[in-house]
PDB file with SEQRES, HELIX, SHEET and CRYST1 records, atoms N, CA, C and O in Angstrom:
SEQRES   1 A   76  MET VAL GLY LEU LEU LEU SER THR ALA ARG ARG ASP LEU          
SEQRES   2 A   76  ASP ASP LEU GLY LEU GLY VAL GLU ALA HIS PRO VAL ASP          
SEQRES   3 A   76  GLY HIS LEU ILE ALA LEU VAL ASP ALA ASN TRP ARG VAL          
SEQRES   4 A   76  VAL GLY GLN ALA PRO GLY ALA GLY GLU ALA LEU THR VAL          
SEQRES   5 A   76  GLU GLY THR VAL VAL LEU GLY VAL GLU LYS THR ALA GLU          
SEQRES   6 A   76  ALA GLU SER SER TRP CYS GLY ASP GLY ASP CYS                  
HELIX    1 AA1 LEU A    6  LEU A   13  1                                   8    
HELIX    2 AA2 ASP A   34  ASN A   36  5                                   3    
HELIX    3 AA3 ALA A   64  SER A   68  1                                   5    
SHEET    1 AA1 3 GLY A  19  PRO A  24  0                                        
SHEET    2 AA1 3 THR A  55  LYS A  62  1                                        
SHEET    3 AA1 3 TRP A  37  VAL A  39 -1                                        
CRYST1    1.000    1.000    1.000  90.00  90.00  90.00 P 1           1          
ATOM      1  N   MET A   1     190.046  60.884  77.519  1.00  0.00           N  
ATOM      2  CA  MET A   1     189.167  62.031  76.942  1.00  0.00           C  
ATOM      3  C   MET A   1     188.174  62.475  77.922  1.00  0.00           C  
ATOM      4  O   MET A   1     186.978  62.301  78.153  1.00  0.00           O  
ATOM      5  N   VAL A   2     188.578  62.737  78.115  1.00  0.00           N  
ATOM      6  CA  VAL A   2     188.778  63.677  80.029  1.00  0.00           C  
ATOM      7  C   VAL A   2     188.823  65.145  79.485  1.00  0.00           C  
ATOM      8  O   VAL A   2     189.933  65.444  79.044  1.00  0.00           O  
ATOM      9  N   GLY A   3     188.032  65.967  79.427  1.00  0.00           N  
ATOM     10  CA  GLY A   3     188.558  67.327  78.930  1.00  0.00           C  
ATOM     11  C   GLY A   3     187.773  67.489  77.552  1.00  0.00           C  
ATOM     12  O   GLY A   3     187.419  68.654  77.377  1.00  0.00           O  
ATOM     13  N   LEU A   4     187.467  66.746  76.684  1.00  0.00           N  
ATOM     14  CA  LEU A   4     186.669  67.200  75.788  1.00  0.00           C  
ATOM     15  C   LEU A   4     185.500  67.218  75.394  1.00  0.00           C  
ATOM     16  O   LEU A   4     184.672  66.503  75.959  1.00  0.00           O  
ATOM     17  N   LEU A   5     185.113  68.104  74.246  1.00  0.00           N  
ATOM     18  CA  LEU A   5     183.767  68.142  74.135  1.00  0.00           C  
ATOM     19  C   LEU A   5     182.702  66.468  74.077  1.00  0.00           C  
ATOM     20  O   LEU A   5     183.288  65.517  73.558  1.00  0.00           O  
ATOM     21  N   LEU A   6     181.791  66.309  74.401  1.00  0.00           N  
ATOM     22  CA  LEU A   6     181.785  64.970  74.087  1.00  0.00           C  
ATOM     23  C   LEU A   6     181.166  64.422  72.412  1.00  0.00           C  
ATOM     24  O   LEU A   6     181.044  63.263  72.015  1.00  0.00           O  
ATOM     25  N   SER A   7     180.894  65.554  71.767  1.00  0.00           N  
ATOM     26  CA  SER A   7     181.035  65.685  70.144  1.00  0.00           C  
ATOM     27  C   SER A   7     182.134  64.699  69.646  1.00  0.00           C  
ATOM     28  O   SER A   7     182.140  63.552  69.198  1.00  0.00           O  
ATOM     29  N   THR A   8     183.293  65.897  69.996  1.00  0.00           N  
ATOM     30  CA  THR A   8     184.827  65.185  69.605  1.00  0.00           C  
ATOM     31  C   THR A   8     185.028  63.736  70.049  1.00  0.00           C  
ATOM     32  O   THR A   8     185.255  62.765  69.327  1.00  0.00           O  
ATOM     33  N   ALA A   9     184.909  63.777  71.285  1.00  0.00           N  
ATOM     34  CA  ALA A   9     185.084  62.236  72.219  1.00  0.00           C  
ATOM     35  C   ALA A   9     184.134  61.185  71.147  1.00  0.00           C  
ATOM     36  O   ALA A   9     184.679  60.475  70.301  1.00  0.00           O  
ATOM     37  N   ARG A  10     183.189  61.216  71.279  1.00  0.00           N  
ATOM     38  CA  ARG A  10     182.394  60.605  70.207  1.00  0.00           C  
ATOM     39  C   ARG A  10     182.960  60.031  69.155  1.00  0.00           C  
ATOM     40  O   ARG A  10     182.945  58.872  68.741  1.00  0.00           O  
ATOM     41  N   ARG A  11     183.526  61.133  68.734  1.00  0.00           N  
ATOM     42  CA  ARG A  11     183.504  61.340  66.887  1.00  0.00           C  
ATOM     43  C   ARG A  11     185.017  60.540  66.944  1.00  0.00           C  
ATOM     44  O   ARG A  11     185.196  59.971  65.866  1.00  0.00           O  
ATOM     45  N   ASP A  12     186.085  60.346  67.832  1.00  0.00           N  
ATOM     46  CA  ASP A  12     187.299  59.758  68.259  1.00  0.00           C  
ATOM     47  C   ASP A  12     186.947  58.345  68.185  1.00  0.00           C  
ATOM     48  O   ASP A  12     187.073  57.710  67.138  1.00  0.00           O  
ATOM     49  N   LEU A  13     186.513  57.841  69.260  1.00  0.00           N  
ATOM     50  CA  LEU A  13     185.935  56.685  69.479  1.00  0.00           C  
ATOM     51  C   LEU A  13     185.235  56.236  68.335  1.00  0.00           C  
ATOM     52  O   LEU A  13     185.900  55.446  67.663  1.00  0.00           O  
ATOM     53  N   ASP A  14     184.154  56.476  67.918  1.00  0.00           N  
ATOM     54  CA  ASP A  14     183.797  55.490  66.641  1.00  0.00           C  
ATOM     55  C   ASP A  14     184.658  55.958  65.766  1.00  0.00           C  
ATOM     56  O   ASP A  14     184.006  55.759  64.741  1.00  0.00           O  
ATOM     57  N   ASP A  15     185.696  56.459  65.394  1.00  0.00           N  
ATOM     58  CA  ASP A  15     186.724  56.163  64.378  1.00  0.00           C  
ATOM     59  C   ASP A  15     187.858  55.006  64.800  1.00  0.00           C  
ATOM     60  O   ASP A  15     188.708  54.518  64.055  1.00  0.00           O  
ATOM     61  N   LEU A  16     187.640  54.733  66.109  1.00  0.00           N  
ATOM     62  CA  LEU A  16     188.465  53.460  66.635  1.00  0.00           C  
ATOM     63  C   LEU A  16     187.238  52.608  66.676  1.00  0.00           C  
ATOM     64  O   LEU A  16     187.165  51.951  67.714  1.00  0.00           O  
ATOM     65  N   GLY A  17     186.561  52.490  66.097  1.00  0.00           N  
ATOM     66  CA  GLY A  17     185.112  51.406  66.101  1.00  0.00           C  
ATOM     67  C   GLY A  17     184.964  51.073  67.720  1.00  0.00           C  
ATOM     68  O   GLY A  17     185.137  49.908  68.079  1.00  0.00           O  
ATOM     69  N   LEU A  18     184.783  51.652  68.272  1.00  0.00           N  
ATOM     70  CA  LEU A  18     184.593  51.921  70.043  1.00  0.00           C  
ATOM     71  C   LEU A  18     183.082  51.942  70.319  1.00  0.00           C  
ATOM     72  O   LEU A  18     182.841  52.572  69.290  1.00  0.00           O  
ATOM     73  N   GLY A  19     182.202  51.818  70.714  1.00  0.00           N  
ATOM     74  CA  GLY A  19     181.121  51.973  71.176  1.00  0.00           C  
ATOM     75  C   GLY A  19     181.318  53.011  72.227  1.00  0.00           C  
ATOM     76  O   GLY A  19     182.453  53.098  72.697  1.00  0.00           O  
ATOM     77  N   VAL A  20     180.299  53.891  72.714  1.00  0.00           N  
ATOM     78  CA  VAL A  20     180.336  54.913  73.554  1.00  0.00           C  
ATOM     79  C   VAL A  20     178.590  54.878  74.544  1.00  0.00           C  
ATOM     80  O   VAL A  20     177.484  54.358  74.390  1.00  0.00           O  
ATOM     81  N   GLU A  21     179.049  55.478  75.214  1.00  0.00           N  
ATOM     82  CA  GLU A  21     177.867  55.442  76.397  1.00  0.00           C  
ATOM     83  C   GLU A  21     177.771  56.472  76.790  1.00  0.00           C  
ATOM     84  O   GLU A  21     178.811  56.545  77.444  1.00  0.00           O  
ATOM     85  N   ALA A  22     176.955  58.033  76.985  1.00  0.00           N  
ATOM     86  CA  ALA A  22     177.306  59.369  78.055  1.00  0.00           C  
ATOM     87  C   ALA A  22     176.664  59.001  78.873  1.00  0.00           C  
ATOM     88  O   ALA A  22     175.536  58.601  78.584  1.00  0.00           O  
ATOM     89  N   HIS A  23     177.086  58.985  80.143  1.00  0.00           N  
ATOM     90  CA  HIS A  23     175.662  59.519  81.454  1.00  0.00           C  
ATOM     91  C   HIS A  23     176.439  60.927  82.370  1.00  0.00           C  
ATOM     92  O   HIS A  23     177.506  61.303  82.855  1.00  0.00           O  
ATOM     93  N   PRO A  24     175.115  61.290  82.180  1.00  0.00           N  
ATOM     94  CA  PRO A  24     175.348  63.317  82.678  1.00  0.00           C  
ATOM     95  C   PRO A  24     175.937  62.852  84.298  1.00  0.00           C  
ATOM     96  O   PRO A  24     175.744  61.661  84.541  1.00  0.00           O  
ATOM     97  N   VAL A  25     176.456  63.456  85.140  1.00  0.00           N  
ATOM     98  CA  VAL A  25     176.968  62.792  86.396  1.00  0.00           C  
ATOM     99  C   VAL A  25     176.450  64.061  86.964  1.00  0.00           C  
ATOM    100  O   VAL A  25     176.598  64.152  88.183  1.00  0.00           O  
ATOM    101  N   ASP A  26     175.728  65.328  86.214  1.00  0.00           N  
ATOM    102  CA  ASP A  26     175.319  66.436  87.043  1.00  0.00           C  
ATOM    103  C   ASP A  26     174.055  66.199  87.139  1.00  0.00           C  
ATOM    104  O   ASP A  26     173.442  66.925  86.356  1.00  0.00           O  
ATOM    105  N   GLY A  27     173.462  65.601  87.663  1.00  0.00           N  
ATOM    106  CA  GLY A  27     171.652  65.378  87.767  1.00  0.00           C  
ATOM    107  C   GLY A  27     170.640  65.721  86.640  1.00  0.00           C  
ATOM    108  O   GLY A  27     169.492  66.150  86.755  1.00  0.00           O  
ATOM    109  N   HIS A  28     171.520  65.353  85.252  1.00  0.00           N  
ATOM    110  CA  HIS A  28     170.649  65.485  84.180  1.00  0.00           C  
ATOM    111  C   HIS A  28     170.171  64.311  84.067  1.00  0.00           C  
ATOM    112  O   HIS A  28     170.747  63.414  84.684  1.00  0.00           O  
ATOM    113  N   LEU A  29     168.982  63.985  83.246  1.00  0.00           N  
ATOM    114  CA  LEU A  29     168.545  62.354  82.702  1.00  0.00           C  
ATOM    115  C   LEU A  29     169.531  62.178  81.414  1.00  0.00           C  
ATOM    116  O   LEU A  29     169.837  61.001  81.225  1.00  0.00           O  
ATOM    117  N   ILE A  30     169.971  62.913  80.684  1.00  0.00           N  
ATOM    118  CA  ILE A  30     170.220  62.612  79.716  1.00  0.00           C  
ATOM    119  C   ILE A  30     171.056  63.737  78.524  1.00  0.00           C  
ATOM    120  O   ILE A  30     170.636  64.858  78.237  1.00  0.00           O  
ATOM    121  N   ALA A  31     172.347  63.069  77.944  1.00  0.00           N  
ATOM    122  CA  ALA A  31     172.535  64.184  77.394  1.00  0.00           C  
ATOM    123  C   ALA A  31     172.132  64.268  75.617  1.00  0.00           C  
ATOM    124  O   ALA A  31     172.544  63.356  74.901  1.00  0.00           O  
ATOM    125  N   LEU A  32     171.441  65.240  75.099  1.00  0.00           N  
ATOM    126  CA  LEU A  32     170.879  65.289  74.198  1.00  0.00           C  
ATOM    127  C   LEU A  32     171.583  65.597  73.132  1.00  0.00           C  
ATOM    128  O   LEU A  32     171.416  64.994  72.072  1.00  0.00           O  
ATOM    129  N   VAL A  33     172.639  66.774  73.306  1.00  0.00           N  
ATOM    130  CA  VAL A  33     172.870  67.430  72.376  1.00  0.00           C  
ATOM    131  C   VAL A  33     174.930  67.366  72.945  1.00  0.00           C  
ATOM    132  O   VAL A  33     175.515  67.884  73.896  1.00  0.00           O  
ATOM    133  N   ASP A  34     175.319  66.655  72.024  1.00  0.00           N  
ATOM    134  CA  ASP A  34     177.105  66.442  72.465  1.00  0.00           C  
ATOM    135  C   ASP A  34     177.735  67.277  72.548  1.00  0.00           C  
ATOM    136  O   ASP A  34     178.806  67.154  73.143  1.00  0.00           O  
ATOM    137  N   ALA A  35     177.305  68.650  71.920  1.00  0.00           N  
ATOM    138  CA  ALA A  35     178.421  69.927  71.991  1.00  0.00           C  
ATOM    139  C   ALA A  35     177.890  70.096  72.942  1.00  0.00           C  
ATOM    140  O   ALA A  35     178.494  71.020  73.486  1.00  0.00           O  
ATOM    141  N   ASN A  36     177.131  69.802  73.522  1.00  0.00           N  
ATOM    142  CA  ASN A  36     176.899  71.036  74.996  1.00  0.00           C  
ATOM    143  C   ASN A  36     177.219  70.243  76.084  1.00  0.00           C  
ATOM    144  O   ASN A  36     176.907  70.684  77.190  1.00  0.00           O  
ATOM    145  N   TRP A  37     177.865  68.990  76.004  1.00  0.00           N  
ATOM    146  CA  TRP A  37     178.481  68.247  76.711  1.00  0.00           C  
ATOM    147  C   TRP A  37     179.905  68.044  77.321  1.00  0.00           C  
ATOM    148  O   TRP A  37     180.432  67.217  76.578  1.00  0.00           O  
ATOM    149  N   ARG A  38     180.750  68.370  78.257  1.00  0.00           N  
ATOM    150  CA  ARG A  38     182.375  67.803  78.574  1.00  0.00           C  
ATOM    151  C   ARG A  38     182.124  66.074  79.237  1.00  0.00           C  
ATOM    152  O   ARG A  38     181.298  65.386  79.836  1.00  0.00           O  
ATOM    153  N   VAL A  39     183.296  66.033  78.708  1.00  0.00           N  
ATOM    154  CA  VAL A  39     183.490  64.893  79.430  1.00  0.00           C  
ATOM    155  C   VAL A  39     184.806  64.858  80.985  1.00  0.00           C  
ATOM    156  O   VAL A  39     185.869  65.407  81.272  1.00  0.00           O  
ATOM    157  N   VAL A  40     184.159  64.170  81.404  1.00  0.00           N  
ATOM    158  CA  VAL A  40     184.828  64.460  83.098  1.00  0.00           C  
ATOM    159  C   VAL A  40     185.382  63.597  83.704  1.00  0.00           C  
ATOM    160  O   VAL A  40     186.167  63.737  84.642  1.00  0.00           O  
ATOM    161  N   GLY A  41     184.806  62.081  82.933  1.00  0.00           N  
ATOM    162  CA  GLY A  41     185.432  60.566  83.825  1.00  0.00           C  
ATOM    163  C   GLY A  41     185.112  59.854  82.341  1.00  0.00           C  
ATOM    164  O   GLY A  41     184.518  60.318  81.367  1.00  0.00           O  
ATOM    165  N   GLN A  42     185.726  58.573  82.545  1.00  0.00           N  
ATOM    166  CA  GLN A  42     185.915  57.791  81.648  1.00  0.00           C  
ATOM    167  C   GLN A  42     185.853  56.422  82.049  1.00  0.00           C  
ATOM    168  O   GLN A  42     186.848  56.135  82.714  1.00  0.00           O  
ATOM    169  N   ALA A  43     185.001  55.396  81.887  1.00  0.00           N  
ATOM    170  CA  ALA A  43     186.110  53.995  82.272  1.00  0.00           C  
ATOM    171  C   ALA A  43     185.655  53.008  80.889  1.00  0.00           C  
ATOM    172  O   ALA A  43     184.563  52.915  80.330  1.00  0.00           O  
ATOM    173  N   PRO A  44     186.574  52.533  80.688  1.00  0.00           N  
ATOM    174  CA  PRO A  44     187.977  51.751  81.169  1.00  0.00           C  
ATOM    175  C   PRO A  44     188.973  53.358  81.331  1.00  0.00           C  
ATOM    176  O   PRO A  44     189.032  54.148  80.388  1.00  0.00           O  
ATOM    177  N   GLY A  45     189.444  53.526  82.214  1.00  0.00           N  
ATOM    178  CA  GLY A  45     190.597  54.815  82.323  1.00  0.00           C  
ATOM    179  C   GLY A  45     191.667  54.734  81.183  1.00  0.00           C  
ATOM    180  O   GLY A  45     191.845  53.666  80.596  1.00  0.00           O  
ATOM    181  N   ALA A  46     192.484  56.022  80.821  1.00  0.00           N  
ATOM    182  CA  ALA A  46     193.192  55.997  80.265  1.00  0.00           C  
ATOM    183  C   ALA A  46     194.114  54.976  80.349  1.00  0.00           C  
ATOM    184  O   ALA A  46     194.729  55.037  81.413  1.00  0.00           O  
ATOM    185  N   GLY A  47     194.456  54.039  79.625  1.00  0.00           N  
ATOM    186  CA  GLY A  47     195.267  52.842  79.359  1.00  0.00           C  
ATOM    187  C   GLY A  47     194.687  51.653  80.013  1.00  0.00           C  
ATOM    188  O   GLY A  47     195.211  50.550  79.855  1.00  0.00           O  
ATOM    189  N   GLU A  48     193.820  51.788  80.610  1.00  0.00           N  
ATOM    190  CA  GLU A  48     193.575  50.674  80.876  1.00  0.00           C  
ATOM    191  C   GLU A  48     192.578  49.774  79.574  1.00  0.00           C  
ATOM    192  O   GLU A  48     191.935  50.244  78.635  1.00  0.00           O  
ATOM    193  N   ALA A  49     192.718  48.811  79.858  1.00  0.00           N  
ATOM    194  CA  ALA A  49     192.213  47.376  78.801  1.00  0.00           C  
ATOM    195  C   ALA A  49     190.432  47.716  78.596  1.00  0.00           C  
ATOM    196  O   ALA A  49     189.932  48.220  79.602  1.00  0.00           O  
ATOM    197  N   LEU A  50     189.604  47.521  77.581  1.00  0.00           N  
ATOM    198  CA  LEU A  50     188.678  47.364  77.187  1.00  0.00           C  
ATOM    199  C   LEU A  50     187.932  46.183  77.569  1.00  0.00           C  
ATOM    200  O   LEU A  50     188.377  45.038  77.643  1.00  0.00           O  
ATOM    201  N   THR A  51     186.782  46.565  77.798  1.00  0.00           N  
ATOM    202  CA  THR A  51     186.228  44.942  77.749  1.00  0.00           C  
ATOM    203  C   THR A  51     185.582  44.987  75.928  1.00  0.00           C  
ATOM    204  O   THR A  51     185.356  45.749  74.987  1.00  0.00           O  
ATOM    205  N   VAL A  52     185.515  43.140  76.489  1.00  0.00           N  
ATOM    206  CA  VAL A  52     184.969  42.529  75.319  1.00  0.00           C  
ATOM    207  C   VAL A  52     184.193  43.198  74.523  1.00  0.00           C  
ATOM    208  O   VAL A  52     184.720  43.385  73.426  1.00  0.00           O  
ATOM    209  N   GLU A  53     182.971  43.708  74.654  1.00  0.00           N  
ATOM    210  CA  GLU A  53     182.321  44.779  74.213  1.00  0.00           C  
ATOM    211  C   GLU A  53     182.919  45.796  73.418  1.00  0.00           C  
ATOM    212  O   GLU A  53     182.612  46.153  72.280  1.00  0.00           O  
ATOM    213  N   GLY A  54     183.929  46.267  74.268  1.00  0.00           N  
ATOM    214  CA  GLY A  54     184.699  47.194  73.229  1.00  0.00           C  
ATOM    215  C   GLY A  54     183.930  48.768  73.476  1.00  0.00           C  
ATOM    216  O   GLY A  54     183.835  49.661  72.634  1.00  0.00           O  
ATOM    217  N   THR A  55     183.463  48.786  74.804  1.00  0.00           N  
ATOM    218  CA  THR A  55     182.571  50.384  74.973  1.00  0.00           C  
ATOM    219  C   THR A  55     183.138  51.299  75.848  1.00  0.00           C  
ATOM    220  O   THR A  55     183.420  50.701  76.887  1.00  0.00           O  
ATOM    221  N   VAL A  56     183.427  52.438  75.907  1.00  0.00           N  
ATOM    222  CA  VAL A  56     183.660  53.190  76.553  1.00  0.00           C  
ATOM    223  C   VAL A  56     182.523  54.067  76.706  1.00  0.00           C  
ATOM    224  O   VAL A  56     181.786  54.592  75.872  1.00  0.00           O  
ATOM    225  N   VAL A  57     182.570  54.124  78.703  1.00  0.00           N  
ATOM    226  CA  VAL A  57     181.335  55.013  79.008  1.00  0.00           C  
ATOM    227  C   VAL A  57     181.791  56.133  79.569  1.00  0.00           C  
ATOM    228  O   VAL A  57     182.661  55.916  80.413  1.00  0.00           O  
ATOM    229  N   LEU A  58     181.465  57.455  79.374  1.00  0.00           N  
ATOM    230  CA  LEU A  58     182.049  58.516  79.431  1.00  0.00           C  
ATOM    231  C   LEU A  58     180.846  59.394  80.507  1.00  0.00           C  
ATOM    232  O   LEU A  58     179.822  59.943  80.101  1.00  0.00           O  
ATOM    233  N   GLY A  59     181.236  59.340  81.689  1.00  0.00           N  
ATOM    234  CA  GLY A  59     180.960  60.509  82.578  1.00  0.00           C  
ATOM    235  C   GLY A  59     180.947  62.492  82.179  1.00  0.00           C  
ATOM    236  O   GLY A  59     181.937  63.215  82.283  1.00  0.00           O  
ATOM    237  N   VAL A  60     179.729  62.886  81.793  1.00  0.00           N  
ATOM    238  CA  VAL A  60     179.511  63.789  81.128  1.00  0.00           C  
ATOM    239  C   VAL A  60     179.104  65.272  82.277  1.00  0.00           C  
ATOM    240  O   VAL A  60     178.623  65.135  83.401  1.00  0.00           O  
ATOM    241  N   GLU A  61     179.403  66.438  81.710  1.00  0.00           N  
ATOM    242  CA  GLU A  61     178.683  67.491  82.605  1.00  0.00           C  
ATOM    243  C   GLU A  61     178.325  68.346  81.639  1.00  0.00           C  
ATOM    244  O   GLU A  61     179.123  68.583  80.733  1.00  0.00           O  
ATOM    245  N   LYS A  62     177.114  68.925  81.669  1.00  0.00           N  
ATOM    246  CA  LYS A  62     176.621  70.210  80.445  1.00  0.00           C  
ATOM    247  C   LYS A  62     177.570  70.920  81.066  1.00  0.00           C  
ATOM    248  O   LYS A  62     177.815  70.984  82.271  1.00  0.00           O  
ATOM    249  N   THR A  63     178.276  71.644  79.829  1.00  0.00           N  
ATOM    250  CA  THR A  63     178.785  72.876  79.539  1.00  0.00           C  
ATOM    251  C   THR A  63     178.512  74.033  80.602  1.00  0.00           C  
ATOM    252  O   THR A  63     177.392  73.792  81.055  1.00  0.00           O  
ATOM    253  N   ALA A  64     179.052  75.242  81.240  1.00  0.00           N  
ATOM    254  CA  ALA A  64     178.419  76.435  81.469  1.00  0.00           C  
ATOM    255  C   ALA A  64     177.362  76.741  80.326  1.00  0.00           C  
ATOM    256  O   ALA A  64     176.136  76.631  80.357  1.00  0.00           O  
ATOM    257  N   GLU A  65     178.226  77.168  79.282  1.00  0.00           N  
ATOM    258  CA  GLU A  65     177.729  77.826  78.343  1.00  0.00           C  
ATOM    259  C   GLU A  65     175.907  77.411  77.751  1.00  0.00           C  
ATOM    260  O   GLU A  65     174.999  78.214  77.536  1.00  0.00           O  
ATOM    261  N   ALA A  66     175.887  76.056  77.638  1.00  0.00           N  
ATOM    262  CA  ALA A  66     174.506  75.224  77.395  1.00  0.00           C  
ATOM    263  C   ALA A  66     173.531  75.546  78.560  1.00  0.00           C  
ATOM    264  O   ALA A  66     172.355  75.887  78.438  1.00  0.00           O  
ATOM    265  N   GLU A  67     174.272  75.366  79.783  1.00  0.00           N  
ATOM    266  CA  GLU A  67     173.186  75.721  80.851  1.00  0.00           C  
ATOM    267  C   GLU A  67     173.102  76.644  80.955  1.00  0.00           C  
ATOM    268  O   GLU A  67     172.378  76.859  81.927  1.00  0.00           O  
ATOM    269  N   SER A  68     173.522  77.776  80.377  1.00  0.00           N  
ATOM    270  CA  SER A  68     173.335  79.326  80.823  1.00  0.00           C  
ATOM    271  C   SER A  68     172.420  79.820  79.586  1.00  0.00           C  
ATOM    272  O   SER A  68     171.736  80.843  79.618  1.00  0.00           O  
ATOM    273  N   SER A  69     172.492  79.160  78.771  1.00  0.00           N  
ATOM    274  CA  SER A  69     171.600  79.498  77.482  1.00  0.00           C  
ATOM    275  C   SER A  69     170.025  78.817  77.170  1.00  0.00           C  
ATOM    276  O   SER A  69     169.327  78.974  76.168  1.00  0.00           O  
ATOM    277  N   TRP A  70     169.775  78.096  78.276  1.00  0.00           N  
ATOM    278  CA  TRP A  70     168.314  77.067  78.507  1.00  0.00           C  
ATOM    279  C   TRP A  70     168.085  76.943  79.279  1.00  0.00           C  
ATOM    280  O   TRP A  70     168.840  76.541  80.164  1.00  0.00           O  
ATOM    281  N   CYS A  71     166.480  77.310  79.460  1.00  0.00           N  
ATOM    282  CA  CYS A  71     166.012  76.683  81.024  1.00  0.00           C  
ATOM    283  C   CYS A  71     165.256  75.916  80.933  1.00  0.00           C  
ATOM    284  O   CYS A  71     164.609  75.726  81.963  1.00  0.00           O  
ATOM    285  N   GLY A  72     164.932  75.146  79.840  1.00  0.00           N  
ATOM    286  CA  GLY A  72     163.355  74.514  79.687  1.00  0.00           C  
ATOM    287  C   GLY A  72     163.971  73.345  80.927  1.00  0.00           C  
ATOM    288  O   GLY A  72     163.047  73.060  81.690  1.00  0.00           O  
ATOM    289  N   ASP A  73     164.985  72.785  81.212  1.00  0.00           N  
ATOM    290  CA  ASP A  73     165.078  71.698  81.975  1.00  0.00           C  
ATOM    291  C   ASP A  73     164.746  72.551  83.900  1.00  0.00           C  
ATOM    292  O   ASP A  73     164.548  71.908  84.931  1.00  0.00           O  
ATOM    293  N   GLY A  74     164.781  73.563  83.809  1.00  0.00           N  
ATOM    294  CA  GLY A  74     164.131  74.003  85.086  1.00  0.00           C  
ATOM    295  C   GLY A  74     165.351  74.202  86.217  1.00  0.00           C  
ATOM    296  O   GLY A  74     165.081  74.659  87.327  1.00  0.00           O  
ATOM    297  N   ASP A  75     166.448  73.895  85.919  1.00  0.00           N  
ATOM    298  CA  ASP A  75     168.233  74.190  86.324  1.00  0.00           C  
ATOM    299  C   ASP A  75     168.931  75.376  86.632  1.00  0.00           C  
ATOM    300  O   ASP A  75     170.008  75.489  87.219  1.00  0.00           O  
ATOM    301  N   CYS A  76     168.329  76.085  86.254  1.00  0.00           N  
ATOM    302  CA  CYS A  76     168.964  77.570  86.157  1.00  0.00           C  
ATOM    303  C   CYS A  76     168.010  78.727  87.290  1.00  0.00           C  
ATOM    304  O   CYS A  76     168.328  79.914  87.370  1.00  0.00           O  
TER     305      CYS A  76                                                      
END                                                                             
């Protein structure tokens, strides 16, 4: 999933019946709009076995375009 927009990764994982948790790794508290975030890490990693819960945890960063278009979070 690394490199995909969160919206695409979530759709693909949902289609497989897997749960998804997105965690910002860039200092933001939450990822509100999936299309504004890019996946930069995942657990389990590619090729690794899933846990019984079947949830994939994605580390995400806000895209540069989204970051520069809105300053309501005070970090621009």
